[in-house]
PDB file of C-alpha atoms in Angstrom:
ATOM      1  CA  MET A   1       1.749 -34.111  28.665  1.00 72.00           C
ATOM      2  CA  ARG A   2       1.839 -37.878  28.162  1.00 80.00           C
ATOM      3  CA  THR A   3      -0.711 -37.399  25.133  1.00 84.00           C
ATOM      4  CA  ARG A   4       1.870 -34.761  23.642  1.00 88.00           C
ATOM      5  CA  VAL A   5       4.960 -36.791  23.759  1.00 92.00           C
ATOM      6  CA  LEU A   6       3.257 -40.012  22.262  1.00 93.00           C
ATOM      7  CA  ILE A   7       2.155 -37.879  19.328  1.00 93.00           C
ATOM      8  CA  THR A   8       5.644 -36.266  18.744  1.00 94.00           C
ATOM      9  CA  ILE A   9       6.741 -40.251  18.752  1.00 95.00           C
ATOM     10  CA  ALA A  10       4.320 -41.276  16.360  1.00 96.00           C
ATOM     11  CA  MET A  11       5.422 -38.301  13.491  1.00 96.00           C
ATOM     12  CA  ALA A  12       8.685 -39.042  13.767  1.00 96.00           C
ATOM     13  CA  ILE A  13       7.786 -42.950  13.343  1.00 96.00           C
ATOM     14  CA  ALA A  14       5.688 -41.460  10.316  1.00 96.00           C
ATOM     15  CA  LEU A  15       7.936 -39.806   9.288  1.00 96.00           C
ATOM     16  CA  VAL A  16      10.726 -42.638   8.752  1.00 96.00           C
ATOM     17  CA  ALA A  17       8.084 -44.499   7.312  1.00 96.00           C
ATOM     18  CA  ALA A  18       7.558 -42.330   5.110  1.00 96.00           C
ATOM     19  CA  VAL A  19      11.016 -41.725   3.941  1.00 95.00           C
ATOM     20  CA  ALA A  20      11.341 -45.527   3.165  1.00 94.00           C
ATOM     21  CA  LEU A  21       8.017 -45.350   1.239  1.00 93.00           C
ATOM     22  CA  SER A  22       9.106 -42.644  -0.855  1.00 93.00           C
ATOM     23  CA  PHE A  23      12.783 -44.572  -1.549  1.00 93.00           C
ATOM     24  CA  ALA A  24      10.883 -47.697  -1.738  1.00 92.00           C
ATOM     25  CA  ILE A  25       8.067 -46.725  -4.263  1.00 90.00           C
ATOM     26  CA  GLY A  26       7.834 -45.414  -7.434  1.00 83.00           C
ATOM     27  CA  SER A  27       7.950 -46.591 -11.073  1.00 79.00           C
ATOM     28  CA  ARG A  28      10.040 -49.590 -10.090  1.00 82.00           C
ATOM     29  CA  THR A  29       9.292 -51.006  -7.065  1.00 87.00           C
ATOM     30  CA  ILE A  30      12.613 -51.744  -4.634  1.00 89.00           C
ATOM     31  CA  ASP A  31      12.600 -54.015  -1.537  1.00 90.00           C
ATOM     32  CA  LEU A  32      13.755 -52.221   1.781  1.00 90.00           C
ATOM     33  CA  GLY A  33      16.769 -54.258   1.823  1.00 90.00           C
ATOM     34  CA  THR A  34      18.361 -52.766  -1.701  1.00 90.00           C
ATOM     35  CA  VAL A  35      17.285 -49.353  -0.265  1.00 90.00           C
ATOM     36  CA  TRP A  36      18.790 -50.189   3.135  1.00 90.00           C
ATOM     37  CA  HIS A  37      22.226 -51.441   1.341  1.00 89.00           C
ATOM     38  CA  ALA A  38      21.808 -48.350  -0.889  1.00 87.00           C
ATOM     39  CA  LEU A  39      22.140 -45.783   1.612  1.00 86.00           C
ATOM     40  CA  THR A  40      24.876 -47.965   4.024  1.00 87.00           C
ATOM     41  CA  ALA A  41      27.187 -49.951   1.069  1.00 86.00           C
ATOM     42  CA  TYR A  42      26.639 -48.379  -1.674  1.00 84.00           C
ATOM     43  CA  ASN A  43      27.260 -49.811  -5.102  1.00 85.00           C
ATOM     44  CA  PRO A  44      26.902 -48.001  -8.288  1.00 82.00           C
ATOM     45  CA  ASP A  45      26.553 -50.898 -10.392  1.00 85.00           C
ATOM     46  CA  ASP A  46      23.618 -51.740  -9.220  1.00 86.00           C
ATOM     47  CA  PRO A  47      20.845 -49.846 -11.274  1.00 86.00           C
ATOM     48  CA  GLU A  48      18.224 -49.971  -7.959  1.00 87.00           C
ATOM     49  CA  GLN A  49      20.901 -48.429  -5.871  1.00 88.00           C
ATOM     50  CA  ALA A  50      21.772 -46.182  -8.029  1.00 88.00           C
ATOM     51  CA  ILE A  51      17.891 -45.008  -7.982  1.00 87.00           C
ATOM     52  CA  VAL A  52      17.508 -44.877  -4.654  1.00 87.00           C
ATOM     53  CA  ARG A  53      20.503 -42.410  -4.278  1.00 85.00           C
ATOM     54  CA  GLU A  54      20.754 -40.117  -7.279  1.00 81.00           C
ATOM     55  CA  LEU A  55      16.751 -39.658  -8.117  1.00 83.00           C
ATOM     56  CA  ARG A  56      14.602 -40.582  -5.201  1.00 87.00           C
ATOM     57  CA  GLY A  57      17.483 -39.533  -2.436  1.00 88.00           C
ATOM     58  CA  SER A  58      17.453 -36.173  -3.408  1.00 86.00           C
ATOM     59  CA  ARG A  59      13.428 -36.018  -3.799  1.00 88.00           C
ATOM     60  CA  THR A  60      13.238 -37.335  -0.575  1.00 92.00           C
ATOM     61  CA  LEU A  61      15.048 -34.868   1.067  1.00 91.00           C
ATOM     62  CA  ILE A  62      13.382 -32.087  -0.506  1.00 90.00           C
ATOM     63  CA  GLY A  63      10.315 -33.744   0.853  1.00 92.00           C
ATOM     64  CA  VAL A  64      10.952 -33.558   4.187  1.00 93.00           C
ATOM     65  CA  LEU A  65      12.200 -30.044   4.176  1.00 92.00           C
ATOM     66  CA  ALA A  66       9.851 -28.565   2.134  1.00 91.00           C
ATOM     67  CA  GLY A  67       6.867 -30.652   4.230  1.00 93.00           C
ATOM     68  CA  GLY A  68       8.316 -29.830   8.099  1.00 94.00           C
ATOM     69  CA  ALA A  69       9.040 -26.344   7.163  1.00 93.00           C
ATOM     70  CA  LEU A  70       5.514 -25.414   5.886  1.00 92.00           C
ATOM     71  CA  ALA A  71       3.735 -27.212   8.688  1.00 94.00           C
ATOM     72  CA  VAL A  72       6.190 -25.240  11.157  1.00 94.00           C
ATOM     73  CA  ALA A  73       5.865 -21.919   9.527  1.00 92.00           C
ATOM     74  CA  GLY A  74       2.273 -22.669   9.395  1.00 91.00           C
ATOM     75  CA  ALA A  75       1.914 -23.055  12.893  1.00 92.00           C
ATOM     76  CA  LEU A  76       3.771 -20.217  13.467  1.00 91.00           C
ATOM     77  CA  MET A  77       1.464 -17.765  11.290  1.00 86.00           C
ATOM     78  CA  GLN A  78      -1.632 -19.131  13.613  1.00 86.00           C
ATOM     79  CA  SER A  79      -0.351 -18.018  16.569  1.00 86.00           C
ATOM     80  CA  LEU A  80       0.659 -14.668  15.601  1.00 82.00           C
ATOM     81  CA  THR A  81      -1.954 -13.616  13.790  1.00 78.00           C
ATOM     82  CA  ARG A  82      -4.420 -15.726  16.151  1.00 77.00           C
ATOM     83  CA  ASN A  83      -5.944 -16.927  12.907  1.00 75.00           C
ATOM     84  CA  PRO A  84      -6.962 -20.318  12.115  1.00 76.00           C
ATOM     85  CA  PHE A  85      -6.701 -20.147   8.304  1.00 74.00           C
ATOM     86  CA  ALA A  86      -3.407 -18.494   8.607  1.00 76.00           C
ATOM     87  CA  GLU A  87      -0.892 -19.943   6.771  1.00 77.00           C
ATOM     88  CA  PRO A  88       2.443 -18.577   5.081  1.00 74.00           C
ATOM     89  CA  GLY A  89       0.816 -17.218   1.964  1.00 73.00           C
ATOM     90  CA  LEU A  90      -1.035 -14.647   3.990  1.00 73.00           C
ATOM     91  CA  LEU A  91       2.143 -12.829   4.428  1.00 75.00           C
ATOM     92  CA  GLY A  92       2.462 -12.624   0.525  1.00 80.00           C
ATOM     93  CA  ILE A  93       5.717 -15.452   0.692  1.00 81.00           C
ATOM     94  CA  ASN A  94       4.245 -17.090  -2.170  1.00 80.00           C
ATOM     95  CA  ALA A  95       3.212 -14.432  -3.943  1.00 84.00           C
ATOM     96  CA  GLY A  96       6.609 -13.171  -3.797  1.00 86.00           C
ATOM     97  CA  ALA A  97       8.599 -15.708  -4.516  1.00 83.00           C
ATOM     98  CA  SER A  98       6.388 -16.841  -8.117  1.00 82.00           C
ATOM     99  CA  PHE A  99       7.405 -12.736  -9.247  1.00 86.00           C
ATOM    100  CA  ALA A 100      10.607 -13.157  -8.426  1.00 86.00           C
ATOM    101  CA  VAL A 101      10.735 -16.489 -10.658  1.00 81.00           C
ATOM    102  CA  VAL A 102       8.951 -15.206 -13.027  1.00 82.00           C
ATOM    103  CA  LEU A 103      11.364 -11.850 -13.603  1.00 84.00           C
ATOM    104  CA  GLY A 104      13.841 -14.423 -13.456  1.00 84.00           C
ATOM    105  CA  LEU A 105      12.962 -15.871 -16.201  1.00 80.00           C
ATOM    106  CA  VAL A 106      12.340 -12.821 -17.621  1.00 79.00           C
ATOM    107  CA  THR A 107      15.411 -11.416 -17.321  1.00 82.00           C
ATOM    108  CA  GLY A 108      17.115 -14.594 -17.920  1.00 79.00           C
ATOM    109  CA  VAL A 109      18.662 -15.057 -14.399  1.00 79.00           C
ATOM    110  CA  ALA A 110      17.186 -17.504 -13.121  1.00 73.00           C
ATOM    111  CA  THR A 111      16.515 -20.010 -16.133  1.00 72.00           C
ATOM    112  CA  GLY A 112      18.353 -22.685 -14.260  1.00 73.00           C
ATOM    113  CA  PHE A 113      16.516 -24.669 -11.146  1.00 72.00           C
ATOM    114  CA  SER A 114      19.459 -23.470  -9.074  1.00 75.00           C
ATOM    115  CA  ALA A 115      19.225 -20.312  -9.665  1.00 79.00           C
ATOM    116  CA  GLN A 116      15.393 -20.527  -9.451  1.00 77.00           C
ATOM    117  CA  VAL A 117      15.764 -21.508  -5.953  1.00 79.00           C
ATOM    118  CA  TRP A 118      17.590 -18.381  -4.912  1.00 82.00           C
ATOM    119  CA  VAL A 119      15.257 -15.751  -6.976  1.00 85.00           C
ATOM    120  CA  ALA A 120      12.246 -16.920  -4.871  1.00 82.00           C
ATOM    121  CA  PHE A 121      13.811 -17.562  -1.781  1.00 82.00           C
ATOM    122  CA  VAL A 122      14.911 -13.296  -2.199  1.00 86.00           C
ATOM    123  CA  GLY A 123      11.620 -12.618  -3.492  1.00 87.00           C
ATOM    124  CA  ALA A 124       9.701 -14.574  -0.597  1.00 84.00           C
ATOM    125  CA  GLY A 125      12.085 -12.484   1.599  1.00 84.00           C
ATOM    126  CA  LEU A 126      11.755  -8.933  -0.100  1.00 88.00           C
ATOM    127  CA  THR A 127       7.769  -9.393   0.260  1.00 88.00           C
ATOM    128  CA  ALA A 128       7.561 -10.075   3.694  1.00 83.00           C
ATOM    129  CA  VAL A 129      10.024  -6.824   4.227  1.00 84.00           C
ATOM    130  CA  ALA A 130       7.247  -4.736   2.316  1.00 86.00           C
ATOM    131  CA  VAL A 131       4.461  -6.460   3.942  1.00 83.00           C
ATOM    132  CA  TYR A 132       6.262  -5.931   7.575  1.00 79.00           C
ATOM    133  CA  LEU A 133       7.237  -2.513   6.967  1.00 82.00           C
ATOM    134  CA  ILE A 134       3.602  -1.253   5.810  1.00 82.00           C
ATOM    135  CA  GLY A 135       1.755  -3.565   8.934  1.00 76.00           C
ATOM    136  CA  ALA A 136       3.913  -2.080  10.952  1.00 71.00           C
ATOM    137  CA  ARG A 137       3.222   1.791  10.610  1.00 70.00           C
ATOM    138  CA  GLY A 138       0.399   3.807  12.372  1.00 64.00           C
ATOM    139  CA  ALA A 139      -1.425   3.806  15.420  1.00 61.00           C
ATOM    140  CA  SER A 140      -1.151  -0.230  16.858  1.00 60.00           C
ATOM    141  CA  GLY A 141       1.547  -0.905  13.933  1.00 57.00           C
ATOM    142  CA  GLY A 142       2.451  -4.626  14.233  1.00 59.00           C
ATOM    143  CA  ALA A 143      -0.933  -5.778  15.239  1.00 67.00           C
ATOM    144  CA  PRO A 144      -1.781  -9.136  13.972  1.00 69.00           C
ATOM    145  CA  VAL A 145      -4.689  -7.760  12.223  1.00 73.00           C
ATOM    146  CA  ARG A 146      -2.785  -4.805  10.125  1.00 77.00           C
ATOM    147  CA  LEU A 147       0.058  -7.434   9.078  1.00 76.00           C
ATOM    148  CA  ALA A 148      -2.787 -10.046   7.626  1.00 77.00           C
ATOM    149  CA  LEU A 149      -4.191  -6.477   5.643  1.00 81.00           C
ATOM    150  CA  ALA A 150      -0.614  -5.730   4.283  1.00 82.00           C
ATOM    151  CA  GLY A 151      -0.338  -9.656   3.737  1.00 82.00           C
ATOM    152  CA  VAL A 152      -2.901 -10.263   1.514  1.00 83.00           C
ATOM    153  CA  ALA A 153      -2.951  -6.762   0.206  1.00 86.00           C
ATOM    154  CA  ILE A 154       0.933  -6.884  -1.375  1.00 87.00           C
ATOM    155  CA  ALA A 155      -0.435 -10.726  -2.631  1.00 85.00           C
ATOM    156  CA  SER A 156      -3.063  -9.569  -4.629  1.00 86.00           C
ATOM    157  CA  LEU A 157      -0.884  -6.751  -5.933  1.00 88.00           C
ATOM    158  CA  ILE A 158       2.232  -8.962  -6.697  1.00 88.00           C
ATOM    159  CA  THR A 159       0.104 -11.824  -8.086  1.00 85.00           C
ATOM    160  CA  SER A 160      -1.831  -9.406 -10.456  1.00 87.00           C
ATOM    161  CA  VAL A 161       1.578  -8.227 -12.332  1.00 86.00           C
ATOM    162  CA  THR A 162       3.266 -11.852 -11.955  1.00 83.00           C
ATOM    163  CA  TYR A 163      -0.290 -12.734 -14.161  1.00 81.00           C
ATOM    164  CA  ALA A 164      -0.021  -9.860 -16.455  1.00 82.00           C
ATOM    165  CA  LEU A 165       3.589 -10.956 -17.467  1.00 79.00           C
ATOM    166  CA  LEU A 166       2.801 -14.271 -17.939  1.00 76.00           C
ATOM    167  CA  LEU A 167      -0.160 -13.096 -20.333  1.00 77.00           C
ATOM    168  CA  VAL A 168       2.225 -11.891 -22.608  1.00 73.00           C
ATOM    169  CA  LEU A 169       4.984 -14.254 -21.836  1.00 72.00           C
ATOM    170  CA  ASP A 170       4.193 -17.717 -24.030  1.00 70.00           C
ATOM    171  CA  GLU A 171       7.268 -19.274 -23.507  1.00 69.00           C
ATOM    172  CA  GLU A 172       8.274 -18.191 -19.514  1.00 67.00           C
ATOM    173  CA  LEU A 173       4.665 -19.391 -18.989  1.00 71.00           C
ATOM    174  CA  ASP A 174       5.536 -22.901 -19.734  1.00 72.00           C
ATOM    175  CA  VAL A 175       8.383 -23.196 -17.344  1.00 71.00           C
ATOM    176  CA  PHE A 176       6.777 -21.413 -14.234  1.00 73.00           C
ATOM    177  CA  ARG A 177       3.480 -23.499 -14.855  1.00 72.00           C
ATOM    178  CA  PHE A 178       6.045 -26.513 -13.838  1.00 71.00           C
ATOM    179  CA  TRP A 179       7.048 -24.663 -10.832  1.00 70.00           C
ATOM    180  CA  VAL A 180       4.193 -23.362  -9.661  1.00 72.00           C
ATOM    181  CA  VAL A 181       2.481 -26.154  -9.825  1.00 71.00           C
ATOM    182  CA  GLY A 182       4.919 -27.804  -7.196  1.00 72.00           C
ATOM    183  CA  SER A 183       6.786 -30.436  -7.532  1.00 74.00           C
ATOM    184  CA  LEU A 184      10.061 -32.747  -6.124  1.00 77.00           C
ATOM    185  CA  VAL A 185      10.866 -33.607  -9.568  1.00 74.00           C
ATOM    186  CA  GLY A 186      13.615 -32.292 -11.456  1.00 67.00           C
ATOM    187  CA  ARG A 187      15.722 -31.628  -8.417  1.00 67.00           C
ATOM    188  CA  GLN A 188      18.354 -32.164  -7.010  1.00 65.00           C
ATOM    189  CA  GLY A 189      19.812 -32.320  -3.847  1.00 63.00           C
ATOM    190  CA  ASN A 190      23.106 -30.016  -3.979  1.00 68.00           C
ATOM    191  CA  ASP A 191      20.789 -27.345  -5.156  1.00 69.00           C
ATOM    192  CA  ILE A 192      19.189 -27.012  -1.880  1.00 75.00           C
ATOM    193  CA  THR A 193      21.873 -27.986   0.149  1.00 80.00           C
ATOM    194  CA  ALA A 194      22.528 -24.240   1.528  1.00 78.00           C
ATOM    195  CA  LEU A 195      18.988 -24.057   2.534  1.00 81.00           C
ATOM    196  CA  ILE A 196      19.237 -27.201   5.375  1.00 86.00           C
ATOM    197  CA  PRO A 197      21.241 -25.696   7.779  1.00 89.00           C
ATOM    198  CA  ILE A 198      19.075 -21.705   7.446  1.00 87.00           C
ATOM    199  CA  VAL A 199      15.650 -24.001   7.596  1.00 89.00           C
ATOM    200  CA  VAL A 200      17.285 -26.043  10.732  1.00 92.00           C
ATOM    201  CA  VAL A 201      18.187 -22.698  12.506  1.00 93.00           C
ATOM    202  CA  ALA A 202      14.757 -20.902  11.409  1.00 92.00           C
ATOM    203  CA  VAL A 203      12.731 -24.128  12.801  1.00 92.00           C
ATOM    204  CA  LEU A 204      15.388 -24.453  16.492  1.00 93.00           C
ATOM    205  CA  VAL A 205      14.780 -20.175  16.841  1.00 94.00           C
ATOM    206  CA  GLY A 206      10.331 -20.748  16.002  1.00 91.00           C
ATOM    207  CA  LEU A 207      10.424 -23.454  19.304  1.00 91.00           C
ATOM    208  CA  LEU A 208      12.626 -21.079  21.413  1.00 91.00           C
ATOM    209  CA  SER A 209      10.323 -17.702  20.401  1.00 90.00           C
ATOM    210  CA  ALA A 210       6.748 -20.357  21.061  1.00 88.00           C
ATOM    211  CA  ARG A 211       7.098 -19.912  24.808  1.00 87.00           C
ATOM    212  CA  ARG A 212       6.682 -15.517  23.944  1.00 88.00           C
ATOM    213  CA  LEU A 213       4.206 -15.961  21.647  1.00 86.00           C
ATOM    214  CA  GLU A 214       1.693 -18.137  23.751  1.00 85.00           C
ATOM    215  CA  ALA A 215       2.376 -15.114  26.600  1.00 86.00           C
ATOM    216  CA  ILE A 216       0.849 -12.990  23.616  1.00 82.00           C
ATOM    217  CA  ALA A 217      -1.710 -15.105  22.724  1.00 78.00           C
ATOM    218  CA  LEU A 218      -3.056 -14.029  26.037  1.00 79.00           C
ATOM    219  CA  GLY A 219      -3.274 -10.311  25.102  1.00 78.00           C
ATOM    220  CA  ASP A 220      -1.160  -7.720  24.210  1.00 77.00           C
ATOM    221  CA  ASP A 221      -1.227  -6.648  28.085  1.00 81.00           C
ATOM    222  CA  ALA A 222      -0.674  -9.696  29.623  1.00 82.00           C
ATOM    223  CA  ALA A 223       2.152 -10.187  27.623  1.00 81.00           C
ATOM    224  CA  GLN A 224       3.873  -7.489  28.568  1.00 82.00           C
ATOM    225  CA  ALA A 225       3.042  -7.475  32.133  1.00 83.00           C
ATOM    226  CA  LEU A 226       5.036 -11.139  31.354  1.00 81.00           C
ATOM    227  CA  GLY A 227       7.858  -9.115  30.002  1.00 82.00           C
ATOM    228  CA  VAL A 228       7.192 -10.257  26.479  1.00 82.00           C
ATOM    229  CA  ASN A 229       8.625  -7.484  23.605  1.00 85.00           C
ATOM    230  CA  LEU A 230       5.680  -7.649  21.790  1.00 82.00           C
ATOM    231  CA  ALA A 231       7.422  -5.874  18.526  1.00 81.00           C
ATOM    232  CA  ALA A 232      10.286  -7.684  19.080  1.00 87.00           C
ATOM    233  CA  THR A 233       9.001 -10.791  19.071  1.00 87.00           C
ATOM    234  CA  ARG A 234       6.218 -10.194  16.477  1.00 83.00           C
ATOM    235  CA  ALA A 235       9.318  -9.356  14.193  1.00 83.00           C
ATOM    236  CA  LEU A 236      11.459 -12.438  14.856  1.00 89.00           C
ATOM    237  CA  VAL A 237       8.710 -15.106  14.354  1.00 89.00           C
ATOM    238  CA  ILE A 238       7.699 -12.923  10.824  1.00 84.00           C
ATOM    239  CA  VAL A 239      11.422 -13.270  10.069  1.00 87.00           C
ATOM    240  CA  VAL A 240      11.446 -16.991  11.071  1.00 91.00           C
ATOM    241  CA  VAL A 241       7.972 -17.729   8.620  1.00 88.00           C
ATOM    242  CA  THR A 242       9.150 -15.897   5.792  1.00 85.00           C
ATOM    243  CA  ILE A 243      12.829 -18.003   5.586  1.00 87.00           C
ATOM    244  CA  LEU A 244      10.752 -21.330   6.298  1.00 90.00           C
ATOM    245  CA  ALA A 245       7.933 -20.548   3.977  1.00 87.00           C
ATOM    246  CA  GLY A 246      10.429 -18.774   1.992  1.00 83.00           C
ATOM    247  CA  ALA A 247      12.789 -22.210   1.678  1.00 85.00           C
ATOM    248  CA  ALA A 248      10.458 -24.278   0.928  1.00 87.00           C
ATOM    249  CA  THR A 249       8.751 -22.507  -1.800  1.00 83.00           C
ATOM    250  CA  ALA A 250      12.179 -22.062  -3.505  1.00 79.00           C
ATOM    251  CA  ALA A 251      12.861 -26.018  -2.805  1.00 82.00           C
ATOM    252  CA  ALA A 252       9.402 -27.018  -4.466  1.00 84.00           C
ATOM    253  CA  GLY A 253       6.759 -24.478  -5.421  1.00 81.00           C
ATOM    254  CA  PRO A 254       4.141 -23.987  -3.939  1.00 81.00           C
ATOM    255  CA  LEU A 255       2.540 -26.867  -2.137  1.00 85.00           C
ATOM    256  CA  ILE A 256      -0.942 -25.937  -0.713  1.00 80.00           C
ATOM    257  CA  PHE A 257      -2.283 -27.317   2.320  1.00 83.00           C
ATOM    258  CA  VAL A 258       0.343 -27.990   3.918  1.00 89.00           C
ATOM    259  CA  GLY A 259       1.010 -24.918   6.719  1.00 88.00           C
ATOM    260  CA  LEU A 260      -2.542 -25.278   6.782  1.00 86.00           C
ATOM    261  CA  ALA A 261      -3.778 -28.518   7.514  1.00 86.00           C
ATOM    262  CA  ILE A 262      -0.828 -30.273   9.371  1.00 91.00           C
ATOM    263  CA  PRO A 263      -1.627 -27.800  12.633  1.00 91.00           C
ATOM    264  CA  HIS A 264      -4.892 -27.971  12.675  1.00 87.00           C
ATOM    265  CA  LEU A 265      -4.321 -31.616  12.474  1.00 88.00           C
ATOM    266  CA  LEU A 266      -2.173 -31.623  15.072  1.00 91.00           C
ATOM    267  CA  ARG A 267      -3.132 -29.198  17.465  1.00 88.00           C
ATOM    268  CA  PRO A 268      -6.477 -31.585  19.081  1.00 87.00           C
ATOM    269  CA  PHE A 269      -3.330 -33.572  20.383  1.00 90.00           C
ATOM    270  CA  THR A 270      -0.389 -31.122  21.634  1.00 88.00           C
ATOM    271  CA  GLY A 271      -3.529 -28.537  23.072  1.00 81.00           C
ATOM    272  CA  ALA A 272      -2.208 -25.576  23.740  1.00 78.00           C
ATOM    273  CA  SER A 273       1.116 -26.126  23.954  1.00 87.00           C
ATOM    274  CA  LEU A 274       3.013 -23.989  21.038  1.00 90.00           C
ATOM    275  CA  PRO A 275       6.657 -25.942  21.284  1.00 92.00           C
ATOM    276  CA  TRP A 276       5.081 -29.739  21.362  1.00 94.00           C
ATOM    277  CA  LEU A 277       2.708 -28.140  18.182  1.00 94.00           C
ATOM    278  CA  VAL A 278       5.901 -27.050  16.565  1.00 94.00           C
ATOM    279  CA  THR A 279       8.182 -30.074  17.027  1.00 94.00           C
ATOM    280  CA  ALA A 280       5.265 -32.223  16.044  1.00 95.00           C
ATOM    281  CA  CYS A 281       4.527 -30.550  12.837  1.00 95.00           C
ATOM    282  CA  ALA A 282       8.367 -30.607  11.764  1.00 94.00           C
ATOM    283  CA  PHE A 283       7.782 -34.105  12.098  1.00 95.00           C
ATOM    284  CA  GLY A 284       4.668 -34.486  10.717  1.00 95.00           C
ATOM    285  CA  GLY A 285       4.780 -31.520   7.760  1.00 94.00           C
ATOM    286  CA  GLY A 286       7.746 -34.254   5.716  1.00 95.00           C
ATOM    287  CA  ALA A 287       5.586 -37.441   6.557  1.00 96.00           C
ATOM    288  CA  PHE A 288       2.544 -35.910   5.104  1.00 95.00           C
ATOM    289  CA  VAL A 289       4.188 -34.408   1.832  1.00 95.00           C
ATOM    290  CA  LEU A 290       6.095 -37.427   1.493  1.00 95.00           C
ATOM    291  CA  VAL A 291       2.892 -39.692   1.833  1.00 95.00           C
ATOM    292  CA  CYS A 292       1.292 -37.232  -0.619  1.00 94.00           C
ATOM    293  CA  ASP A 293       4.358 -37.160  -3.222  1.00 92.00           C
ATOM    294  CA  VAL A 294       4.265 -41.444  -3.604  1.00 93.00           C
ATOM    295  CA  LEU A 295       0.639 -41.248  -3.479  1.00 93.00           C
ATOM    296  CA  GLY A 296       1.406 -39.240  -6.621  1.00 90.00           C
ATOM    297  CA  ARG A 297       3.776 -41.406  -7.988  1.00 88.00           C
ATOM    298  CA  VAL A 298       0.980 -45.099  -8.033  1.00 88.00           C
ATOM    299  CA  ILE A 299      -2.204 -43.603  -8.890  1.00 87.00           C
ATOM    300  CA  ALA A 300      -1.201 -42.274 -12.569  1.00 79.00           C
ATOM    301  CA  ARG A 301       1.508 -45.089 -13.256  1.00 77.00           C
ATOM    302  CA  PRO A 302       3.345 -44.664 -15.914  1.00 78.00           C
ATOM    303  CA  ALA A 303       3.517 -41.152 -15.095  1.00 81.00           C
ATOM    304  CA  GLU A 304       2.975 -39.006 -12.108  1.00 84.00           C
ATOM    305  CA  VAL A 305       0.861 -36.516 -10.074  1.00 87.00           C
ATOM    306  CA  PRO A 306       2.573 -33.708  -9.188  1.00 87.00           C
ATOM    307  CA  VAL A 307       2.699 -33.610  -5.281  1.00 88.00           C
ATOM    308  CA  GLY A 308       1.268 -30.110  -5.318  1.00 86.00           C
ATOM    309  CA  VAL A 309      -1.790 -31.130  -7.039  1.00 88.00           C
ATOM    310  CA  MET A 310      -1.570 -34.110  -4.303  1.00 90.00           C
ATOM    311  CA  THR A 311      -1.185 -32.236  -1.110  1.00 90.00           C
ATOM    312  CA  ALA A 312      -4.424 -29.923  -1.922  1.00 86.00           C
ATOM    313  CA  PHE A 313      -6.244 -32.982  -3.239  1.00 88.00           C
ATOM    314  CA  VAL A 314      -5.513 -34.647   0.008  1.00 89.00           C
ATOM    315  CA  GLY A 315      -5.265 -31.966   2.557  1.00 84.00           C
ATOM    316  CA  GLY A 316      -8.680 -30.945   1.287  1.00 82.00           C
ATOM    317  CA  ILE A 317      -9.917 -33.857   2.294  1.00 85.00           C
ATOM    318  CA  LEU A 318      -9.022 -34.484   5.511  1.00 82.00           C
ATOM    319  CA  PHE A 319      -9.819 -30.572   6.383  1.00 77.00           C
ATOM    320  CA  ALA A 320     -13.414 -31.804   5.155  1.00 80.00           C
ATOM    321  CA  ILE A 321     -13.012 -34.772   7.872  1.00 80.00           C
ATOM    322  CA  MET A 322     -11.946 -32.667  10.363  1.00 74.00           C
ATOM    323  CA  ALA A 323     -15.066 -30.092   9.937  1.00 72.00           C
ATOM    324  CA  ARG A 324     -17.605 -32.852  10.064  1.00 70.00           C
ATOM    325  CA  ARG A 325     -16.012 -34.938  13.074  1.00 64.00           C
ATOM    326  CA  MET A 326     -12.894 -33.650  15.144  1.00 56.00           C
ATOM    327  CA  LYS A 327     -12.686 -31.179  17.051  1.00 57.00           C
ATOM    328  CA  VAL A 328     -11.122 -27.457  16.267  1.00 54.00           C
ATOM    329  CA  VAL A 329      -8.749 -25.913  19.073  1.00 54.00           C
ATOM    330  CA  GLU A 330      -9.528 -22.247  19.112  1.00 54.00           C
ATOM    331  CA  LEU A 331      -7.123 -20.094  19.019  1.00 57.00           C
TER     332      LEU A 331
END
């Protein structure tokens, strides 16, 4: 219990530190005193405070939201499917969001970022519904393996159609290429303001569902004996994962490794307690994305490396270290 509390506090502190770095470090380094004044006593005539408030503020907010949402979604998905390699993309959420953005570009509905946010969100949701309807049919409908297989099949189908469209649409390909690499640049905070309360509520519902998921992890018979409604719990968790991953993908594009790596990195400290893992992931995921974004600003100055590239690069290194040295907790 003490270790779980300490790791959760450590992740909260890491998130605060990452937020400070995100405000202070970039093509122009700004001291923390100026950052503090920009947040507490904003002077629009000060160019450094304007950078903090107008540019880095939105970027930091999106990074916290996307990272926390993806990490929580990954922890819930791994528990739901009892698959240590599960991540939100397993339900076809990323593929559905990408396809929706391409369709939005082709039809002219989603030429701006604000529209792309909601088009991607709707695409992710519709894809998850299709996966659940397919995976829930037949004998043992709704079982984790059936849902995973349905997700892989739908994702493959949608991705093939997406790439086929992009092969003949050069102009849309340029816009899509910028979106799909995963970036916090060019996003405005007000574009995702409506997503923030949705993500917060989804995290809270996921936290409340964690105990029932722990019971399901004991086996379907044991869970039913404990009074858990299997179908209702699985459907609720899929809805929560879809909202979290869909919101994160809509806001920042597909960010690889966050939903997969962060739960694995934290699980050795939280043990089998899913509520503590979800809480730690909510803080740790945001900190991870912000640190990756800051590294992307520094290593290629004055240019930047997109955060989607950095999360894949750093996440891959951490995963390799974990596979070699750390004890992996089996699900």
